[in-house]
Structure formats: structure tokens, C-alpha cells
Amino acid sequence: MSSRRKIIFFIPSKVHILDLTGPIQVFYEANTYGAEYVIQYTALQDNLVSAAGLPFGQISHFSDINAREGDYIFVPGADIDYLHSDEFRNEIDFFRWLRSMAKRKVSLCSVCTGAFILAEAGLLDDVRCTTHWKRLDELQRSYPKVLAEANILYTHVDNIYTSAGITSGIDLSLAIIEEHHGPLFTHKVARELVVYHRRSSTHSQKSVYLDYRNHLHPGVHRVQDWLIENLHKKATIEELAMHAGMSTRNLTRAFKTATGITINDFMKQLRLEKAETLANNPAYSAEYIAGQVGYMNARQLRRIKQDKL
């Protein structure tokens, strides 16, 4: 038992549930495939309540946790007002404990606003890090010594990991599992979680699947949905207009008005993003990926990527 890695989850008051449960589920599923992680939980006090009002039972105090080099402590995000409060900032013993864990080479991993906790402990001074895009400027203002980076899912500097918002904690957890067990094992875990395509650290926090959807045009939404599901197919403007229930001329004009880009540009961005995502699977060849995103061969895909640059 003593040789197994510990994955310790610190649960702050007013914790954001998915920041916590997403990574927990990743390591739990990894154990079902034989990873043998020891999952533990710790907190500042008993009788915690999440930001959404979910109560927790009795949890071990952080001072009772024994961690060593090779173990991990996850620090999920919490209500930002609590993290800025005197009540939390006066937890001097806790921040001292975090620093002692870092000195022992225990890996510290923040999710979303959990970065504020590491920053308060002084662990992000002069360290490349990230948090949820909505809180990046606030993190930099609150802790001027941090090197906050935008448009990235997670960072890894020495034994400090930080991740962006919400589901990026799952991506970070999968990346850690890949460090331990390799890409094929990690692919099995991701598939079990119905996370079909693991995103890399360099993936943008924003996504073409979500961008260009801030409109209310049902016909354009139908076309966007169809393109996402059928990137491997060659679609004519006439076929897309049929899906939209519009004429080709009206669709072309309405799409540009609703999204700000042309159908062709939207399709190209979809293909490049899916290609980048598929490239994380070591079982997929360049030719296979090109075919899955609607290009004739890998050479054409490379040319499109170079044009983007």
C-alpha cells in the first residue's frame, strides 16, 4: 500500500462541485483499469457546504494528511468571494502546510479558481499558470508576481500544475494519468468517461464548437450542428441549404450575419480543431485523421494548417 501514489483532494468551503468531482472520477475510473491510486480527501474543517449548497460529511483535517514525493494534491476552485475573504486568507497554518508539501516535491494541482489558493500560498510567484478565462485578469491583479497565461487549458512547471475552468480539470487529470501509464491506457479511461477526445495543454480554453453560436437563427444552428457531426463528408451549399430550410443565397447571407464568418471559414476551423483533438490518440495515423475531417490526404491537411499559421 505504501508504494501506491496518493491523489489527495483538498475541499475548500464553497467548493465548485465539478472542479472537484471531475478529477475524482478520472482517477476512480483509472483504478477500475488497474491504476491503484489511493484517493483521499482533506479540508480545513468539518461540515463543509459547496457553492451550490451540497453538504459534505466528516473529512480529515489537512494536518492529518501524510504525503510524499510522487503524490498529488488537487485544489479545486471555490466561490471567489470566499477565497478573497479574511476568513480564508488568515488560514496561515494551511498555507504553510501547502508550501511544505511543495518542498517535499508533492505535486500541487489547481482547478479553476483553485489557482488563487496556490497563489495565496506564494506557490505561483514567477510561475507560468492559468485559471478560468473570466478570472485571469483578477488573478494577475491580486497576485502581481504570478505569470498568468490566457488561452491555455493547463500548465505544468516542476511540481506545480494549474488548469483553466471546470472541465479542464478532467483534461489535466488525464494528462497526469498519461504521464504514469501512457497514452493507450489514458485513452481507455477517457473513453470510459465518454470524453472521446482528450485535449492537450495547448488547446484553447475557447472552442469553435461553442464560438459562433451566440445567435438565435434556427436554420444556421441546424447547419452548424450538421457540419460538426459530418466533417468527413463533402457537403455542397445546396445540401446545407436543404438542412437549413433556406435558399442558398439566404443561407450564405444569414450565416455570415449570425456568426460573423463564412460557412467555409467555419468549416475550416471545425476541421482544424477536430484534427488537433484526434491527434492526441496515438492509434490514429495522419492519413486517418485527414479523412475524418474531410480532407483528401495528410498533405492537404498539413497545407491547411500552414496557411492558418
JSON list of N, CA, C and O in Angstrom, two decimals, residues 188-215:
[
{"chain": "A", "resi": 188, "resn": "LYS", "atom": "N", "xyz": [-8.27, 4.63, -22.84]},
{"chain": "A", "resi": 188, "resn": "LYS", "atom": "CA", "xyz": [-9.31, 3.76, -22.30]},
{"chain": "A", "resi": 188, "resn": "LYS", "atom": "C", "xyz": [-10.10, 4.47, -21.21]},
{"chain": "A", "resi": 188, "resn": "LYS", "atom": "O", "xyz": [-11.33, 4.37, -21.14]},
{"chain": "A", "resi": 189, "resn": "VAL", "atom": "N", "xyz": [-9.39, 5.18, -20.34]},
{"chain": "A", "resi": 189, "resn": "VAL", "atom": "CA", "xyz": [-10.05, 5.92, -19.26]},
{"chain": "A", "resi": 189, "resn": "VAL", "atom": "C", "xyz": [-10.93, 7.02, -19.83]},
{"chain": "A", "resi": 189, "resn": "VAL", "atom": "O", "xyz": [-12.09, 7.21, -19.41]},
{"chain": "A", "resi": 190, "resn": "ALA", "atom": "N", "xyz": [-10.41, 7.76, -20.81]},
{"chain": "A", "resi": 190, "resn": "ALA", "atom": "CA", "xyz": [-11.19, 8.83, -21.43]},
{"chain": "A", "resi": 190, "resn": "ALA", "atom": "C", "xyz": [-12.44, 8.28, -22.09]},
{"chain": "A", "resi": 190, "resn": "ALA", "atom": "O", "xyz": [-13.52, 8.87, -22.00]},
{"chain": "A", "resi": 191, "resn": "ARG", "atom": "N", "xyz": [-12.31, 7.15, -22.75]},
{"chain": "A", "resi": 191, "resn": "ARG", "atom": "CA", "xyz": [-13.47, 6.53, -23.41]},
{"chain": "A", "resi": 191, "resn": "ARG", "atom": "C", "xyz": [-14.50, 6.10, -22.37]},
{"chain": "A", "resi": 191, "resn": "ARG", "atom": "O", "xyz": [-15.70, 6.25, -22.58]},
{"chain": "A", "resi": 192, "resn": "GLU", "atom": "N", "xyz": [-14.04, 5.59, -21.23]},
{"chain": "A", "resi": 192, "resn": "GLU", "atom": "CA", "xyz": [-14.95, 5.19, -20.15]},
{"chain": "A", "resi": 192, "resn": "GLU", "atom": "C", "xyz": [-15.74, 6.39, -19.64]},
{"chain": "A", "resi": 192, "resn": "GLU", "atom": "O", "xyz": [-16.91, 6.28, -19.27]},
{"chain": "A", "resi": 193, "resn": "LEU", "atom": "N", "xyz": [-15.09, 7.55, -19.62]},
{"chain": "A", "resi": 193, "resn": "LEU", "atom": "CA", "xyz": [-15.73, 8.78, -19.15]},
{"chain": "A", "resi": 193, "resn": "LEU", "atom": "C", "xyz": [-16.58, 9.45, -20.22]},
{"chain": "A", "resi": 193, "resn": "LEU", "atom": "O", "xyz": [-17.17, 10.50, -19.97]},
{"chain": "A", "resi": 194, "resn": "VAL", "atom": "N", "xyz": [-16.63, 8.86, -21.40]},
{"chain": "A", "resi": 194, "resn": "VAL", "atom": "CA", "xyz": [-17.31, 9.44, -22.57]},
{"chain": "A", "resi": 194, "resn": "VAL", "atom": "C", "xyz": [-16.67, 10.79, -22.90]},
{"chain": "A", "resi": 194, "resn": "VAL", "atom": "O", "xyz": [-17.32, 11.72, -23.33]},
{"chain": "A", "resi": 195, "resn": "VAL", "atom": "N", "xyz": [-15.36, 10.89, -22.64]},
{"chain": "A", "resi": 195, "resn": "VAL", "atom": "CA", "xyz": [-14.55, 12.00, -23.11]},
{"chain": "A", "resi": 195, "resn": "VAL", "atom": "C", "xyz": [-13.77, 11.43, -24.28]},
{"chain": "A", "resi": 195, "resn": "VAL", "atom": "O", "xyz": [-12.67, 10.92, -24.13]},
{"chain": "A", "resi": 196, "resn": "TYR", "atom": "N", "xyz": [-14.37, 11.46, -25.45]},
{"chain": "A", "resi": 196, "resn": "TYR", "atom": "CA", "xyz": [-13.82, 10.71, -26.57]},
{"chain": "A", "resi": 196, "resn": "TYR", "atom": "C", "xyz": [-12.47, 11.22, -27.05]},
{"chain": "A", "resi": 196, "resn": "TYR", "atom": "O", "xyz": [-11.65, 10.46, -27.52]},
{"chain": "A", "resi": 197, "resn": "HIS", "atom": "N", "xyz": [-12.25, 12.51, -26.92]},
{"chain": "A", "resi": 197, "resn": "HIS", "atom": "CA", "xyz": [-11.01, 13.06, -27.45]},
{"chain": "A", "resi": 197, "resn": "HIS", "atom": "C", "xyz": [-10.37, 13.93, -26.39]},
{"chain": "A", "resi": 197, "resn": "HIS", "atom": "O", "xyz": [-10.83, 15.04, -26.14]},
{"chain": "A", "resi": 198, "resn": "ARG", "atom": "N", "xyz": [-9.29, 13.46, -25.76]},
{"chain": "A", "resi": 198, "resn": "ARG", "atom": "CA", "xyz": [-8.62, 14.22, -24.73]},
{"chain": "A", "resi": 198, "resn": "ARG", "atom": "C", "xyz": [-7.92, 15.43, -25.34]},
{"chain": "A", "resi": 198, "resn": "ARG", "atom": "O", "xyz": [-7.24, 15.33, -26.34]},
{"chain": "A", "resi": 199, "resn": "ARG", "atom": "N", "xyz": [-8.10, 16.58, -24.72]},
{"chain": "A", "resi": 199, "resn": "ARG", "atom": "CA", "xyz": [-7.48, 17.81, -25.20]},
{"chain": "A", "resi": 199, "resn": "ARG", "atom": "C", "xyz": [-6.11, 17.98, -24.58]},
{"chain": "A", "resi": 199, "resn": "ARG", "atom": "O", "xyz": [-5.88, 17.63, -23.43]},
{"chain": "A", "resi": 200, "resn": "SER", "atom": "N", "xyz": [-5.17, 18.53, -25.35]},
{"chain": "A", "resi": 200, "resn": "SER", "atom": "CA", "xyz": [-3.82, 18.76, -24.85]},
{"chain": "A", "resi": 200, "resn": "SER", "atom": "C", "xyz": [-3.76, 20.09, -24.11]},
{"chain": "A", "resi": 200, "resn": "SER", "atom": "O", "xyz": [-4.69, 20.89, -24.15]},
{"chain": "A", "resi": 201, "resn": "SER", "atom": "N", "xyz": [-2.62, 20.35, -23.45]},
{"chain": "A", "resi": 201, "resn": "SER", "atom": "CA", "xyz": [-2.48, 21.59, -22.70]},
{"chain": "A", "resi": 201, "resn": "SER", "atom": "C", "xyz": [-2.54, 22.82, -23.59]},
{"chain": "A", "resi": 201, "resn": "SER", "atom": "O", "xyz": [-2.90, 23.90, -23.14]},
{"chain": "A", "resi": 202, "resn": "THR", "atom": "N", "xyz": [-2.17, 22.66, -24.86]},
{"chain": "A", "resi": 202, "resn": "THR", "atom": "CA", "xyz": [-2.11, 23.81, -25.76]},
{"chain": "A", "resi": 202, "resn": "THR", "atom": "C", "xyz": [-3.45, 24.12, -26.40]},
{"chain": "A", "resi": 202, "resn": "THR", "atom": "O", "xyz": [-3.57, 25.11, -27.12]},
{"chain": "A", "resi": 203, "resn": "HIS", "atom": "N", "xyz": [-4.45, 23.28, -26.15]},
{"chain": "A", "resi": 203, "resn": "HIS", "atom": "CA", "xyz": [-5.77, 23.59, -26.68]},
{"chain": "A", "resi": 203, "resn": "HIS", "atom": "C", "xyz": [-6.29, 24.89, -26.07]},
{"chain": "A", "resi": 203, "resn": "HIS", "atom": "O", "xyz": [-6.08, 25.16, -24.89]},
{"chain": "A", "resi": 204, "resn": "SER", "atom": "N", "xyz": [-6.96, 25.68, -26.87]},
{"chain": "A", "resi": 204, "resn": "SER", "atom": "CA", "xyz": [-7.54, 26.93, -26.39]},
{"chain": "A", "resi": 204, "resn": "SER", "atom": "C", "xyz": [-8.65, 26.64, -25.37]},
{"chain": "A", "resi": 204, "resn": "SER", "atom": "O", "xyz": [-9.33, 25.63, -25.45]},
{"chain": "A", "resi": 205, "resn": "GLN", "atom": "N", "xyz": [-8.80, 27.57, -24.40]},
{"chain": "A", "resi": 205, "resn": "GLN", "atom": "CA", "xyz": [-9.91, 27.43, -23.46]},
{"chain": "A", "resi": 205, "resn": "GLN", "atom": "C", "xyz": [-11.24, 27.59, -24.19]},
{"chain": "A", "resi": 205, "resn": "GLN", "atom": "O", "xyz": [-12.26, 27.04, -23.78]},
{"chain": "A", "resi": 206, "resn": "LYS", "atom": "N", "xyz": [-11.22, 28.35, -25.26]},
{"chain": "A", "resi": 206, "resn": "LYS", "atom": "CA", "xyz": [-12.43, 28.50, -26.06]},
{"chain": "A", "resi": 206, "resn": "LYS", "atom": "C", "xyz": [-12.43, 27.46, -27.17]},
{"chain": "A", "resi": 206, "resn": "LYS", "atom": "O", "xyz": [-11.41, 26.87, -27.49]},
{"chain": "A", "resi": 207, "resn": "SER", "atom": "N", "xyz": [-13.58, 27.24, -27.78]},
{"chain": "A", "resi": 207, "resn": "SER", "atom": "CA", "xyz": [-13.70, 26.18, -28.77]},
{"chain": "A", "resi": 207, "resn": "SER", "atom": "C", "xyz": [-14.60, 26.63, -29.91]},
{"chain": "A", "resi": 207, "resn": "SER", "atom": "O", "xyz": [-15.62, 27.29, -29.69]},
{"chain": "A", "resi": 208, "resn": "VAL", "atom": "N", "xyz": [-14.23, 26.23, -31.12]},
{"chain": "A", "resi": 208, "resn": "VAL", "atom": "CA", "xyz": [-15.06, 26.54, -32.27]},
{"chain": "A", "resi": 208, "resn": "VAL", "atom": "C", "xyz": [-16.42, 25.88, -32.15]},
{"chain": "A", "resi": 208, "resn": "VAL", "atom": "O", "xyz": [-17.41, 26.32, -32.73]},
{"chain": "A", "resi": 209, "resn": "TYR", "atom": "N", "xyz": [-16.50, 24.79, -31.37]},
{"chain": "A", "resi": 209, "resn": "TYR", "atom": "CA", "xyz": [-17.80, 24.13, -31.17]},
{"chain": "A", "resi": 209, "resn": "TYR", "atom": "C", "xyz": [-18.76, 25.03, -30.39]},
{"chain": "A", "resi": 209, "resn": "TYR", "atom": "O", "xyz": [-19.97, 24.86, -30.47]},
{"chain": "A", "resi": 210, "resn": "LEU", "atom": "N", "xyz": [-18.21, 25.94, -29.61]},
{"chain": "A", "resi": 210, "resn": "LEU", "atom": "CA", "xyz": [-19.04, 26.84, -28.81]},
{"chain": "A", "resi": 210, "resn": "LEU", "atom": "C", "xyz": [-19.06, 28.25, -29.37]},
{"chain": "A", "resi": 210, "resn": "LEU", "atom": "O", "xyz": [-20.06, 28.96, -29.23]},
{"chain": "A", "resi": 211, "resn": "ASP", "atom": "N", "xyz": [-17.95, 28.68, -29.98]},
{"chain": "A", "resi": 211, "resn": "ASP", "atom": "CA", "xyz": [-17.91, 30.00, -30.59]},
{"chain": "A", "resi": 211, "resn": "ASP", "atom": "C", "xyz": [-18.87, 30.06, -31.79]},
{"chain": "A", "resi": 211, "resn": "ASP", "atom": "O", "xyz": [-19.25, 29.04, -32.35]},
{"chain": "A", "resi": 212, "resn": "TYR", "atom": "N", "xyz": [-19.21, 31.26, -32.16]},
{"chain": "A", "resi": 212, "resn": "TYR", "atom": "CA", "xyz": [-20.08, 31.49, -33.33]},
{"chain": "A", "resi": 212, "resn": "TYR", "atom": "C", "xyz": [-21.48, 30.91, -33.13]},
{"chain": "A", "resi": 212, "resn": "TYR", "atom": "O", "xyz": [-22.21, 30.68, -34.10]},
{"chain": "A", "resi": 213, "resn": "ARG", "atom": "N", "xyz": [-21.87, 30.66, -31.88]},
{"chain": "A", "resi": 213, "resn": "ARG", "atom": "CA", "xyz": [-23.22, 30.12, -31.62]},
{"chain": "A", "resi": 213, "resn": "ARG", "atom": "C", "xyz": [-24.07, 31.10, -30.82]},
{"chain": "A", "resi": 213, "resn": "ARG", "atom": "O", "xyz": [-25.16, 30.75, -30.36]},
{"chain": "A", "resi": 214, "resn": "ASN", "atom": "N", "xyz": [-23.58, 32.30, -30.64]},
{"chain": "A", "resi": 214, "resn": "ASN", "atom": "CA", "xyz": [-24.32, 33.28, -29.84]},
{"chain": "A", "resi": 214, "resn": "ASN", "atom": "C", "xyz": [-25.33, 34.02, -30.71]},
{"chain": "A", "resi": 214, "resn": "ASN", "atom": "O", "xyz": [-25.30, 35.24, -30.87]},
{"chain": "A", "resi": 215, "resn": "HIS", "atom": "N", "xyz": [-26.22, 33.26, -31.30]},
{"chain": "A", "resi": 215, "resn": "HIS", "atom": "CA", "xyz": [-27.27, 33.82, -32.14]},
{"chain": "A", "resi": 215, "resn": "HIS", "atom": "C", "xyz": [-28.52, 32.97, -31.99]},
{"chain": "A", "resi": 215, "resn": "HIS", "atom": "O", "xyz": [-28.48, 31.89, -31.38]}
]
